[in-house]
Amino acid sequence: MERPRPILRPEGPIVVETVGLNVHYGSFHALREVSAAFAANHITALIGPSGCGKSTYLRCFNRMNDLIEGARVSGQVLLEGEDVNTPETDVVELRRRVGMVFQAPNPFPMSIFDNIAYGPRLQGVREHSRLEEIVERSLRAAALWDEVKDKLRQTAIALSGGQQQRMCIARALAVEPEILLMDEPCSALDPTATFHIEELMLELKQRYTIIIVTHNMYQASRVSDYTGFFLLGELIEYDRTEKIFEGPADPRTDDYIRGRFG
């Protein structure tokens, strides 16, 4: 039987989509037949109460669920038309193409320079001048260069929380991904740092496709072009952000956005 196609096709070229995606953790059915498509150079926010499957869904795009014992994935994740869930998939290359920024900043215990150069070095870049070029380009892209250009040999752990998160974004950008996944990237940050990350996202979407999980309804409405609402492992509604926030089709979406549950 043919799987259901995505409930909405965003405008523009589709970079990645899921078709009939299911995830089980042991006997727990965490995601149920999720189909959605994501267009190039747009930001999509995934919203919903805790435990509804948002982060599980995000991890499907670069197979991070492979690292969770007992996780089973079925259905398709199509990256430019190719299913990433096949045994032939080079998972290391997949995670280069689909970068991820986690909820809490996770700088490596090394210098700022070495944090950013870590990925390129794994890819075989050895020439120091080339690494310097990548580090500067990535830090500029993350709007952090001017703040750290004289501290590159200092430990990244000494940076503020907001700076650490932007450095982690720069580290993801250093390997030139096509898609940037962000799992509640501002939940541990103060309002000023959150503002900087949101401004950065709006700049980065000119070059990348961004999918963000957030519990902050104001953030979703401010930065995203499309929004998907998850509940109990199902994608209940997926549409342009203004439609989701101003006139959702499903009453459960409206109840969640208005704070009636969650």
mmCIF file of C-alpha atoms in Angstrom:
data_model
loop_
_atom_site.group_PDB
_atom_site.id
_atom_site.type_symbol
_atom_site.label_atom_id
_atom_site.label_comp_id
_atom_site.label_asym_id
_atom_site.label_seq_id
_atom_site.Cartn_x
_atom_site.Cartn_y
_atom_site.Cartn_z
ATOM 1 C CA MET A 1 0.000 0.000 0.000
ATOM 2 C CA GLU A 2 1.343 3.431 -0.959
ATOM 3 C CA ARG A 3 2.279 5.602 1.983
ATOM 4 C CA PRO A 4 0.542 8.956 2.505
ATOM 5 C CA ARG A 5 2.288 11.900 0.913
ATOM 6 C CA PRO A 6 3.143 15.020 2.937
ATOM 7 C CA ILE A 7 0.129 17.064 4.008
ATOM 8 C CA LEU A 8 1.689 20.277 2.701
ATOM 9 C CA ARG A 9 4.275 20.994 0.014
ATOM 10 C CA PRO A 10 6.104 24.217 0.859
ATOM 11 C CA GLU A 11 7.004 26.654 -1.873
ATOM 12 C CA GLY A 12 10.384 26.213 -3.543
ATOM 13 C CA PRO A 13 12.714 23.236 -4.053
ATOM 14 C CA ILE A 14 12.243 20.470 -1.482
ATOM 15 C CA VAL A 15 15.523 19.565 0.230
ATOM 16 C CA VAL A 16 14.323 16.869 2.613
ATOM 17 C CA GLU A 17 11.054 15.123 3.354
ATOM 18 C CA THR A 18 9.702 12.270 5.406
ATOM 19 C CA VAL A 19 7.136 9.792 4.138
ATOM 20 C CA GLY A 20 5.204 7.548 6.526
ATOM 21 C CA LEU A 21 7.914 7.843 9.188
ATOM 22 C CA ASN A 22 7.554 5.738 12.354
ATOM 23 C CA VAL A 23 9.867 5.434 15.348
ATOM 24 C CA HIS A 24 9.594 2.892 18.165
ATOM 25 C CA TYR A 25 11.598 2.845 21.385
ATOM 26 C CA GLY A 26 11.113 -0.761 22.389
ATOM 27 C CA SER A 27 7.337 -1.186 22.603
ATOM 28 C CA PHE A 28 6.683 2.579 22.729
ATOM 29 C CA HIS A 29 5.432 4.036 19.438
ATOM 30 C CA ALA A 30 7.084 7.498 19.525
ATOM 31 C CA LEU A 31 6.314 8.705 15.974
ATOM 32 C CA ARG A 32 3.321 7.665 13.889
ATOM 33 C CA GLU A 33 3.270 7.903 10.089
ATOM 34 C CA VAL A 34 4.773 11.393 9.901
ATOM 35 C CA SER A 35 4.953 12.889 6.418
ATOM 36 C CA ALA A 36 6.247 16.413 5.799
ATOM 37 C CA ALA A 37 8.416 18.246 3.276
ATOM 38 C CA PHE A 38 10.932 21.032 3.896
ATOM 39 C CA ALA A 39 11.939 23.650 1.358
ATOM 40 C CA ALA A 40 15.376 25.166 0.797
ATOM 41 C CA ASN A 41 16.204 28.417 2.577
ATOM 42 C CA HIS A 42 13.249 28.343 4.939
ATOM 43 C CA ILE A 43 12.955 27.946 8.705
ATOM 44 C CA THR A 44 10.484 25.379 9.990
ATOM 45 C CA ALA A 45 9.521 25.305 13.675
ATOM 46 C CA LEU A 46 8.332 22.097 15.312
ATOM 47 C CA ILE A 47 6.089 22.761 18.319
ATOM 48 C CA GLY A 48 4.096 20.657 20.765
ATOM 49 C CA PRO A 49 4.101 19.548 24.410
ATOM 50 C CA SER A 50 7.030 17.716 25.967
ATOM 51 C CA GLY A 51 7.267 14.083 24.921
ATOM 52 C CA CYS A 52 5.193 14.504 21.758
ATOM 53 C CA GLY A 53 7.942 13.371 19.367
ATOM 54 C CA LYS A 54 9.475 16.637 18.138
ATOM 55 C CA SER A 55 13.075 15.859 19.068
ATOM 56 C CA THR A 56 12.696 12.237 17.998
ATOM 57 C CA TYR A 57 11.576 13.507 14.600
ATOM 58 C CA LEU A 58 14.494 15.932 14.376
ATOM 59 C CA ARG A 59 16.975 13.135 15.090
ATOM 60 C CA CYS A 60 15.591 11.119 12.170
ATOM 61 C CA PHE A 61 17.064 13.528 9.633
ATOM 62 C CA ASN A 62 20.665 12.595 10.471
ATOM 63 C CA ARG A 63 20.028 9.179 12.036
ATOM 64 C CA MET A 64 20.914 10.215 15.570
ATOM 65 C CA ASN A 65 18.271 7.746 16.750
ATOM 66 C CA ASP A 66 20.709 5.025 15.675
ATOM 67 C CA LEU A 67 22.590 5.841 18.889
ATOM 68 C CA ILE A 68 19.583 5.072 21.129
ATOM 69 C CA GLU A 69 19.304 1.463 22.264
ATOM 70 C CA GLY A 70 16.036 -0.147 21.231
ATOM 71 C CA ALA A 71 15.128 2.527 18.658
ATOM 72 C CA ARG A 72 13.560 1.272 15.424
ATOM 73 C CA VAL A 73 12.796 3.508 12.456
ATOM 74 C CA SER A 74 10.563 2.697 9.488
ATOM 75 C CA GLY A 75 9.347 4.815 6.613
ATOM 76 C CA GLN A 76 11.473 7.133 4.521
ATOM 77 C CA VAL A 77 13.633 10.186 5.092
ATOM 78 C CA LEU A 78 14.414 11.495 1.621
ATOM 79 C CA LEU A 79 17.392 13.857 1.372
ATOM 80 C CA GLU A 80 17.293 15.283 -2.145
ATOM 81 C CA GLY A 81 15.278 12.217 -3.139
ATOM 82 C CA GLU A 82 17.588 9.580 -1.612
ATOM 83 C CA ASP A 83 16.426 7.558 1.398
ATOM 84 C CA VAL A 84 18.921 8.008 4.251
ATOM 85 C CA ASN A 85 17.673 4.911 6.085
ATOM 86 C CA THR A 86 19.230 2.385 3.709
ATOM 87 C CA PRO A 87 22.223 0.254 4.804
ATOM 88 C CA GLU A 88 24.267 1.849 2.010
ATOM 89 C CA THR A 89 24.018 5.321 3.560
ATOM 90 C CA ASP A 90 27.335 6.792 4.720
ATOM 91 C CA VAL A 91 26.156 8.041 8.115
ATOM 92 C CA VAL A 92 29.272 10.172 8.687
ATOM 93 C CA GLU A 93 28.669 11.971 5.395
ATOM 94 C CA LEU A 94 24.962 12.271 6.232
ATOM 95 C CA ARG A 95 25.784 14.040 9.503
ATOM 96 C CA ARG A 96 28.086 16.390 7.646
ATOM 97 C CA ARG A 97 25.270 17.310 5.281
ATOM 98 C CA VAL A 98 22.721 17.553 8.104
ATOM 99 C CA GLY A 99 24.298 19.384 11.034
ATOM 100 C CA MET A 100 22.812 19.575 14.514
ATOM 101 C CA VAL A 101 22.871 22.101 17.360
ATOM 102 C CA PHE A 102 21.704 20.743 20.696
ATOM 103 C CA GLN A 103 19.618 22.190 23.509
ATOM 104 C CA ALA A 104 22.538 23.004 25.802
ATOM 105 C CA PRO A 105 25.784 24.375 24.349
ATOM 106 C CA ASN A 106 28.327 21.555 24.200
ATOM 107 C CA PRO A 107 31.778 23.032 23.504
ATOM 108 C CA PHE A 108 34.592 20.514 23.399
ATOM 109 C CA PRO A 109 37.239 21.001 26.156
ATOM 110 C CA MET A 110 39.686 22.634 23.779
ATOM 111 C CA SER A 111 40.352 26.039 22.254
ATOM 112 C CA ILE A 112 37.793 27.964 20.211
ATOM 113 C CA PHE A 113 39.957 27.438 17.132
ATOM 114 C CA ASP A 114 40.217 23.682 17.676
ATOM 115 C CA ASN A 115 36.458 23.397 18.276
ATOM 116 C CA ILE A 116 35.704 24.923 14.880
ATOM 117 C CA ALA A 117 38.539 23.085 13.105
ATOM 118 C CA TYR A 118 37.530 19.708 14.577
ATOM 119 C CA GLY A 119 35.163 18.674 11.783
ATOM 120 C CA PRO A 120 37.329 19.866 8.878
ATOM 121 C CA ARG A 121 40.306 18.020 10.378
ATOM 122 C CA LEU A 122 38.247 14.823 10.508
ATOM 123 C CA GLN A 123 37.526 15.377 6.822
ATOM 124 C CA GLY A 124 41.251 15.494 6.122
ATOM 125 C CA VAL A 125 41.964 19.236 6.053
ATOM 126 C CA ARG A 126 45.514 19.648 7.388
ATOM 127 C CA GLU A 127 46.849 22.886 5.893
ATOM 128 C CA HIS A 128 46.861 25.484 8.661
ATOM 129 C CA SER A 129 46.078 28.402 6.385
ATOM 130 C CA ARG A 130 43.024 26.526 5.096
ATOM 131 C CA LEU A 131 41.885 25.782 8.652
ATOM 132 C CA GLU A 132 42.326 29.446 9.572
ATOM 133 C CA GLU A 133 40.139 30.402 6.620
ATOM 134 C CA ILE A 134 37.414 27.911 7.634
ATOM 135 C CA VAL A 135 37.474 29.016 11.285
ATOM 136 C CA GLU A 136 37.147 32.698 10.401
ATOM 137 C CA ARG A 137 34.420 32.077 7.817
ATOM 138 C CA SER A 138 32.420 29.912 10.212
ATOM 139 C CA LEU A 139 32.716 32.321 13.132
ATOM 140 C CA ARG A 140 31.701 35.218 10.908
ATOM 141 C CA ALA A 141 28.691 33.224 9.708
ATOM 142 C CA ALA A 142 27.738 32.652 13.358
ATOM 143 C CA ALA A 143 28.143 36.378 14.149
ATOM 144 C CA LEU A 144 30.886 35.606 16.663
ATOM 145 C CA TRP A 145 34.128 36.523 14.924
ATOM 146 C CA ASP A 146 34.421 40.084 16.242
ATOM 147 C CA GLU A 147 33.913 38.874 19.820
ATOM 148 C CA VAL A 148 36.495 36.061 19.786
ATOM 149 C CA LYS A 149 39.038 36.820 17.049
ATOM 150 C CA ASP A 150 41.663 37.713 19.679
ATOM 151 C CA LYS A 151 40.806 34.703 21.885
ATOM 152 C CA LEU A 152 40.952 31.825 19.420
ATOM 153 C CA ARG A 153 43.574 29.917 21.439
ATOM 154 C CA GLN A 154 41.616 30.263 24.680
ATOM 155 C CA THR A 155 39.340 27.500 25.934
ATOM 156 C CA ALA A 156 35.831 27.591 24.515
ATOM 157 C CA ILE A 157 34.433 26.700 27.929
ATOM 158 C CA ALA A 158 35.262 30.242 29.115
ATOM 159 C CA LEU A 159 32.743 31.768 26.704
ATOM 160 C CA SER A 160 29.330 32.884 27.920
ATOM 161 C CA GLY A 161 26.361 30.599 27.324
ATOM 162 C CA GLY A 162 25.149 32.570 24.324
ATOM 163 C CA GLN A 163 28.649 32.713 22.853
ATOM 164 C CA GLN A 164 29.084 28.975 23.389
ATOM 165 C CA GLN A 165 25.866 28.276 21.491
ATOM 166 C CA ARG A 166 26.919 30.493 18.591
ATOM 167 C CA MET A 167 30.301 28.757 18.605
ATOM 168 C CA CYS A 168 28.506 25.397 18.388
ATOM 169 C CA ILE A 169 26.584 26.749 15.409
ATOM 170 C CA ALA A 170 29.884 27.837 13.849
ATOM 171 C CA ARG A 171 31.294 24.351 14.488
ATOM 172 C CA ALA A 172 28.333 22.836 12.636
ATOM 173 C CA LEU A 173 28.755 25.286 9.751
ATOM 174 C CA ALA A 174 32.473 24.547 9.407
ATOM 175 C CA VAL A 175 31.775 21.273 7.567
ATOM 176 C CA GLU A 176 29.437 23.056 5.105
ATOM 177 C CA PRO A 177 26.110 21.331 5.798
ATOM 178 C CA GLU A 178 23.004 21.693 3.670
ATOM 179 C CA ILE A 179 20.547 21.490 6.568
ATOM 180 C CA LEU A 180 20.868 22.782 10.127
ATOM 181 C CA LEU A 181 18.835 21.078 12.855
ATOM 182 C CA MET A 182 18.369 23.013 16.101
ATOM 183 C CA ASP A 183 16.897 21.276 19.144
ATOM 184 C CA GLU A 184 15.651 24.023 21.497
ATOM 185 C CA PRO A 185 18.856 26.032 20.973
ATOM 186 C CA CYS A 186 17.746 28.914 23.199
ATOM 187 C CA SER A 187 16.201 27.069 26.145
ATOM 188 C CA ALA A 188 19.297 27.559 28.329
ATOM 189 C CA LEU A 189 19.940 31.161 27.253
ATOM 190 C CA ASP A 190 18.908 34.547 28.600
ATOM 191 C CA PRO A 191 16.691 36.896 26.509
ATOM 192 C CA THR A 192 19.637 38.833 25.053
ATOM 193 C CA ALA A 193 21.449 35.693 23.918
ATOM 194 C CA THR A 194 18.167 34.316 22.571
ATOM 195 C CA PHE A 195 17.711 37.470 20.498
ATOM 196 C CA HIS A 196 21.193 37.025 19.001
ATOM 197 C CA ILE A 197 20.481 33.388 18.082
ATOM 198 C CA GLU A 198 17.153 34.313 16.476
ATOM 199 C CA GLU A 199 18.762 37.096 14.446
ATOM 200 C CA LEU A 200 21.439 34.634 13.403
ATOM 201 C CA MET A 201 18.857 32.079 12.253
ATOM 202 C CA LEU A 202 17.197 34.662 10.030
ATOM 203 C CA GLU A 203 20.572 35.421 8.435
ATOM 204 C CA LEU A 204 21.564 31.768 8.054
ATOM 205 C CA LYS A 205 18.395 30.781 6.209
ATOM 206 C CA GLN A 206 19.728 32.680 3.209
ATOM 207 C CA ARG A 207 22.231 29.813 2.838
ATOM 208 C CA TYR A 208 20.779 26.881 4.763
ATOM 209 C CA THR A 209 17.529 25.029 5.404
ATOM 210 C CA ILE A 210 16.777 25.195 9.138
ATOM 211 C CA ILE A 211 14.479 22.975 11.213
ATOM 212 C CA ILE A 212 14.081 24.024 14.838
ATOM 213 C CA VAL A 213 12.350 22.430 17.814
ATOM 214 C CA THR A 214 11.067 25.024 20.259
ATOM 215 C CA HIS A 215 8.701 25.338 23.211
ATOM 216 C CA ASN A 216 8.707 29.121 22.805
ATOM 217 C CA MET A 217 5.604 30.105 20.843
ATOM 218 C CA TYR A 218 6.849 33.660 20.397
ATOM 219 C CA GLN A 219 10.093 32.346 18.947
ATOM 220 C CA ALA A 220 8.282 30.057 16.522
ATOM 221 C CA SER A 221 6.066 32.904 15.336
ATOM 222 C CA ARG A 222 9.003 35.314 15.016
ATOM 223 C CA VAL A 223 11.554 33.267 13.105
ATOM 224 C CA SER A 224 9.829 30.482 11.193
ATOM 225 C CA ASP A 225 8.255 30.370 7.751
ATOM 226 C CA TYR A 226 6.431 27.091 8.434
ATOM 227 C CA THR A 227 5.287 25.430 11.658
ATOM 228 C CA GLY A 228 4.409 21.832 12.443
ATOM 229 C CA PHE A 229 2.387 20.911 15.546
ATOM 230 C CA PHE A 230 3.043 17.485 17.105
ATOM 231 C CA LEU A 231 0.867 15.689 19.609
ATOM 232 C CA LEU A 232 1.301 12.132 20.921
ATOM 233 C CA GLY A 233 3.697 11.219 18.136
ATOM 234 C CA GLU A 234 1.525 12.535 15.304
ATOM 235 C CA LEU A 235 1.979 15.578 13.094
ATOM 236 C CA ILE A 236 -1.422 17.152 13.675
ATOM 237 C CA GLU A 237 -1.010 20.225 11.504
ATOM 238 C CA TYR A 238 1.686 21.674 9.249
ATOM 239 C CA ASP A 239 1.285 24.967 7.432
ATOM 240 C CA ARG A 240 2.661 28.443 6.969
ATOM 241 C CA THR A 241 3.439 29.954 10.365
ATOM 242 C CA GLU A 242 0.953 32.801 10.083
ATOM 243 C CA LYS A 243 -1.807 30.295 9.304
ATOM 244 C CA ILE A 244 -0.896 28.106 12.286
ATOM 245 C CA PHE A 245 -0.849 31.030 14.712
ATOM 246 C CA GLU A 246 -3.703 33.095 13.313
ATOM 247 C CA GLY A 247 -6.188 30.464 12.133
ATOM 248 C CA PRO A 248 -5.181 26.839 12.710
ATOM 249 C CA ALA A 249 -7.374 24.221 11.097
ATOM 250 C CA ASP A 250 -7.308 21.811 14.042
ATOM 251 C CA PRO A 251 -8.752 22.857 17.425
ATOM 252 C CA ARG A 252 -5.977 20.960 19.216
ATOM 253 C CA THR A 253 -3.408 23.233 17.574
ATOM 254 C CA ASP A 254 -5.339 26.297 18.706
ATOM 255 C CA ASP A 255 -5.666 24.949 22.252
ATOM 256 C CA TYR A 256 -1.919 24.364 22.485
ATOM 257 C CA ILE A 257 -0.949 27.751 21.071
ATOM 258 C CA ARG A 258 -3.399 29.502 23.446
ATOM 259 C CA GLY A 259 -1.878 27.678 26.411
ATOM 260 C CA ARG A 260 -4.902 25.532 27.220
ATOM 261 C CA PHE A 261 -2.646 22.495 27.610
ATOM 262 C CA GLY A 262 0.993 21.507 27.275
#
